[in-house]
mmCIF file of C-alpha atoms in Angstrom:
data_model
loop_
_atom_site.group_PDB
_atom_site.id
_atom_site.type_symbol
_atom_site.label_atom_id
_atom_site.label_comp_id
_atom_site.label_asym_id
_atom_site.label_seq_id
_atom_site.Cartn_x
_atom_site.Cartn_y
_atom_site.Cartn_z
ATOM 1 C CA MET A 99 36.815 64.435 -58.304
ATOM 2 C CA ILE A 100 36.017 63.688 -54.982
ATOM 3 C CA SER A 101 34.660 66.878 -53.009
ATOM 4 C CA LEU A 102 35.586 67.825 -49.683
ATOM 5 C CA ASP A 103 31.490 67.258 -48.305
ATOM 6 C CA GLN A 104 32.384 63.765 -49.406
ATOM 7 C CA VAL A 105 35.689 63.424 -47.234
ATOM 8 C CA LEU A 106 34.205 64.750 -44.582
ATOM 9 C CA LEU A 107 31.158 62.848 -44.612
ATOM 10 C CA LEU A 108 33.332 59.385 -45.198
ATOM 11 C CA GLN A 109 35.885 61.003 -42.016
ATOM 12 C CA LYS A 110 32.498 61.374 -39.768
ATOM 13 C CA LYS A 111 31.247 57.517 -40.630
ATOM 14 C CA VAL A 112 34.752 56.179 -39.970
ATOM 15 C CA GLU A 113 35.108 57.771 -36.626
ATOM 16 C CA THR A 114 31.366 56.634 -35.550
ATOM 17 C CA ALA A 115 32.589 53.632 -36.886
ATOM 18 C CA VAL A 116 35.695 53.478 -34.720
ATOM 19 C CA GLU A 117 33.551 54.449 -31.741
ATOM 20 C CA LYS A 118 31.357 51.866 -32.350
ATOM 21 C CA ILE A 119 34.338 49.409 -32.336
ATOM 22 C CA ARG A 120 35.801 50.619 -29.223
ATOM 23 C CA THR A 121 32.481 50.371 -27.477
ATOM 24 C CA LEU A 122 32.112 46.887 -28.767
ATOM 25 C CA ASN A 123 35.441 45.784 -27.505
ATOM 26 C CA THR A 124 35.153 47.377 -24.074
ATOM 27 C CA LYS A 125 31.621 45.324 -24.052
ATOM 28 C CA VAL A 126 33.426 42.186 -25.231
ATOM 29 C CA LEU A 127 36.331 42.797 -22.560
ATOM 30 C CA GLN A 128 33.840 43.230 -19.708
ATOM 31 C CA LEU A 129 31.819 40.195 -20.923
ATOM 32 C CA GLN A 130 34.971 37.953 -20.847
ATOM 33 C CA SER A 131 35.627 39.001 -17.350
ATOM 34 C CA GLU A 132 31.992 38.046 -16.284
ATOM 35 C CA ASN A 133 32.538 34.562 -18.141
ATOM 36 C CA ASP A 134 35.450 33.913 -16.638
ATOM 37 C CA ALA A 135 33.957 34.666 -12.789
ATOM 38 C CA LEU A 136 31.107 32.695 -13.691
ATOM 39 C CA ARG A 137 32.999 29.568 -14.836
ATOM 40 C CA SER A 138 35.318 30.085 -11.671
ATOM 41 C CA LYS A 139 31.981 30.269 -9.469
ATOM 42 C CA CYS A 140 30.626 27.276 -11.567
ATOM 43 C CA SER A 141 33.603 25.062 -10.922
ATOM 44 C CA GLU A 142 33.388 26.217 -7.214
ATOM 45 C CA LEU A 143 29.761 24.814 -7.246
ATOM 46 C CA GLN A 144 30.870 21.396 -8.857
ATOM 47 C CA ASN A 145 33.453 20.891 -6.046
ATOM 48 C CA SER A 146 30.905 21.600 -3.491
ATOM 49 C CA LEU A 147 28.483 19.366 -5.099
ATOM 50 C CA ALA A 148 31.094 16.729 -5.490
ATOM 51 C CA ASP A 149 31.919 17.245 -1.868
ATOM 52 C CA LYS A 150 28.153 17.203 -0.421
ATOM 53 C CA SER A 151 27.591 13.948 -3.137
ATOM 54 C CA GLY A 152 30.452 12.189 -0.941
ATOM 55 C CA LEU A 153 29.054 13.235 2.374
ATOM 56 C CA VAL A 154 25.352 12.099 1.468
ATOM 57 C CA SER A 155 26.869 8.778 0.202
ATOM 58 C CA SER A 156 28.733 8.149 3.446
ATOM 59 C CA LEU A 157 25.892 9.302 5.617
ATOM 60 C CA GLU A 158 23.504 6.708 3.737
ATOM 61 C CA ALA A 159 26.276 4.014 4.190
ATOM 62 C CA GLU A 160 26.001 4.733 8.147
ATOM 63 C CA GLN A 161 22.210 4.582 8.192
ATOM 64 C CA ASN A 162 22.270 1.469 6.617
ATOM 65 C CA GLN A 163 24.943 0.032 8.910
ATOM 66 C CA ILE A 164 22.814 1.928 12.032
ATOM 67 C CA GLU A 165 19.750 0.315 10.893
ATOM 68 C CA GLU A 166 21.408 -3.224 10.060
ATOM 69 C CA THR A 167 22.648 -2.799 13.847
ATOM 70 C CA ILE A 168 19.323 -1.746 15.263
ATOM 71 C CA ARG A 169 17.608 -4.952 13.156
ATOM 72 C CA LYS A 170 20.257 -7.352 15.073
ATOM 73 C CA ALA A 171 19.812 -6.292 18.537
ATOM 74 C CA LEU A 172 15.669 -6.597 17.857
ATOM 75 C CA ASP A 173 16.545 -10.085 16.861
ATOM 76 C CA GLN A 174 18.595 -10.670 19.747
ATOM 77 C CA LEU A 175 15.965 -8.938 22.069
ATOM 78 C CA ASP A 176 13.430 -11.072 20.195
ATOM 79 C CA ASP A 177 15.512 -14.335 20.941
ATOM 80 C CA VAL A 178 15.825 -13.351 24.779
ATOM 81 C CA GLU A 179 12.228 -13.211 25.014
ATOM 82 C CA ASN A 180 11.336 -15.930 23.500
ATOM 83 C CA ALA A 181 13.572 -18.114 25.377
ATOM 84 C CA VAL A 182 12.518 -16.275 28.569
ATOM 85 C CA LEU A 183 8.575 -16.926 27.358
ATOM 86 C CA ASP A 184 9.308 -20.713 26.405
ATOM 87 C CA SER A 185 10.820 -21.464 30.046
ATOM 88 C CA GLU A 186 8.218 -19.557 32.259
ATOM 89 C CA SER A 187 5.176 -20.679 29.557
ATOM 90 C CA GLY A 188 3.427 -23.126 32.020
ATOM 91 C CA PRO A 189 3.159 -20.854 35.368
ATOM 92 C CA ALA A 190 3.045 -17.462 33.519
ATOM 93 C CA LEU A 191 0.348 -18.854 30.938
ATOM 94 C CA GLU A 192 -2.007 -20.039 34.252
ATOM 95 C CA THR A 193 -1.360 -16.607 35.843
ATOM 96 C CA GLU A 194 -2.081 -14.981 32.714
ATOM 97 C CA GLN A 195 -5.538 -16.775 32.214
ATOM 98 C CA ALA A 196 -6.242 -16.532 36.197
ATOM 99 C CA GLY A 197 -5.956 -12.698 35.526
ATOM 100 C CA GLN A 198 -8.163 -12.690 32.754
ATOM 101 C CA ALA A 199 -10.944 -14.474 34.594
ATOM 102 C CA ASP A 200 -10.523 -11.971 37.576
ATOM 103 C CA PHE A 201 -10.834 -9.457 35.068
ATOM 104 C CA ASN A 202 -13.949 -10.552 33.154
ATOM 105 C CA PHE A 203 -15.562 -11.186 36.662
ATOM 106 C CA THR A 204 -15.100 -7.476 38.185
ATOM 107 C CA GLU A 205 -15.788 -6.320 34.705
ATOM 108 C CA THR A 206 -19.420 -7.951 34.602
ATOM 109 C CA LYS A 207 -20.171 -7.303 38.811
ATOM 110 C CA ASP A 208 -19.391 -3.263 37.487
ATOM 111 C CA GLN A 209 -22.083 -3.670 34.576
ATOM 112 C CA ALA A 210 -24.414 -5.392 36.688
ATOM 113 C CA VAL A 211 -24.327 -2.615 39.379
ATOM 114 C CA GLN A 212 -24.444 0.077 36.912
ATOM 115 C CA SER A 213 -27.487 -1.764 35.423
ATOM 116 C CA GLU A 214 -29.112 -1.424 38.867
ATOM 117 C CA PRO A 215 -31.643 1.661 38.966
ATOM 118 C CA GLN A 216 -31.122 3.928 41.268
ATOM 119 C CA GLN A 217 -32.990 5.145 43.791
ATOM 120 C CA LYS A 218 -33.658 8.715 44.454
ATOM 121 C CA THR A 219 -32.863 9.920 48.174
ATOM 122 C CA ALA A 220 -34.996 12.432 50.071
ATOM 123 C CA ASP A 221 -33.083 15.555 50.230
ATOM 124 C CA THR A 222 -32.761 15.812 54.095
ATOM 125 C CA THR A 223 -31.012 19.187 53.637
ATOM 126 C CA PRO A 224 -33.289 21.934 56.169
ATOM 127 C CA ILE A 225 -34.453 24.757 54.650
ATOM 128 C CA GLN A 226 -33.229 28.102 56.014
ATOM 129 C CA PRO A 227 -34.304 31.406 55.527
ATOM 130 C CA ALA A 228 -32.836 33.474 52.527
ATOM 131 C CA GLU A 229 -30.758 35.600 55.114
ATOM 132 C CA GLU A 230 -29.338 32.700 56.787
ATOM 133 C CA GLN A 231 -27.946 31.428 53.127
ATOM 134 C CA LYS A 232 -26.188 34.714 52.284
ATOM 135 C CA ASP A 233 -24.407 34.531 55.538
ATOM 136 C CA LYS A 234 -22.784 31.087 55.139
ATOM 137 C CA ALA A 235 -19.468 30.878 52.662
ATOM 138 C CA PRO A 236 -20.076 29.029 49.480
ATOM 139 C CA GLU A 237 -18.665 25.708 48.761
ATOM 140 C CA THR A 238 -15.208 25.400 47.999
ATOM 141 C CA PRO A 239 -14.737 23.732 44.289
ATOM 142 C CA ALA A 240 -12.508 21.041 46.083
ATOM 143 C CA ALA A 241 -15.557 19.883 48.050
ATOM 144 C CA THR A 242 -17.678 19.313 44.738
ATOM 145 C CA GLU A 243 -14.791 17.411 43.085
ATOM 146 C CA PRO A 244 -14.936 13.430 42.969
ATOM 147 C CA GLN A 245 -12.650 11.791 45.418
ATOM 148 C CA SER A 246 -9.839 10.080 44.125
ATOM 149 C CA SER A 247 -10.805 6.693 44.992
ATOM 150 C CA ASP A 248 -14.317 7.297 43.543
ATOM 151 C CA ILE A 249 -13.030 7.133 39.807
ATOM 152 C CA ASN A 250 -12.557 3.655 38.663
ATOM 153 C CA GLY A 251 -10.068 3.108 41.130
ATOM 154 C CA GLN A 252 -7.556 5.832 39.430
ATOM 155 C CA PHE A 253 -5.681 8.295 41.694
ATOM 156 C CA ASP A 254 -5.358 11.840 40.486
ATOM 157 C CA ILE A 255 -2.006 13.233 41.551
ATOM 158 C CA PHE A 256 -2.665 16.493 40.657
#
């Protein structure tokens, strides 16, 4: 016969199993709701990706169209430039050659001037006692800067 201890032990095992089943059912429901939320999020992301892919495709098409338009404009500018150069090639070519010859002459002259040895000039500043030199104001920085016309024909605008 079955003893009371055996029945109580069986009852305890059944209660433990029922509790585990409830816990697992709760866990399954929780995982199903998370799965549904993830599927929904995945669907949203796929839709967003499709939208972004369409946008990228349209931007690429626009970029290609812009590049093609720029190429056509540059070709037109080249054609205009070639037409202008062809119509003015005689006088413009002579003027350019004359300007180049003048530049070469000036450059040669500057090199010759630079290659000449420089002569030392005697310092004609009168020697003053140290006390008088202290009383005089020091030279301003503007006086020590080279004049704008001294710098190879360039002007300092600042």
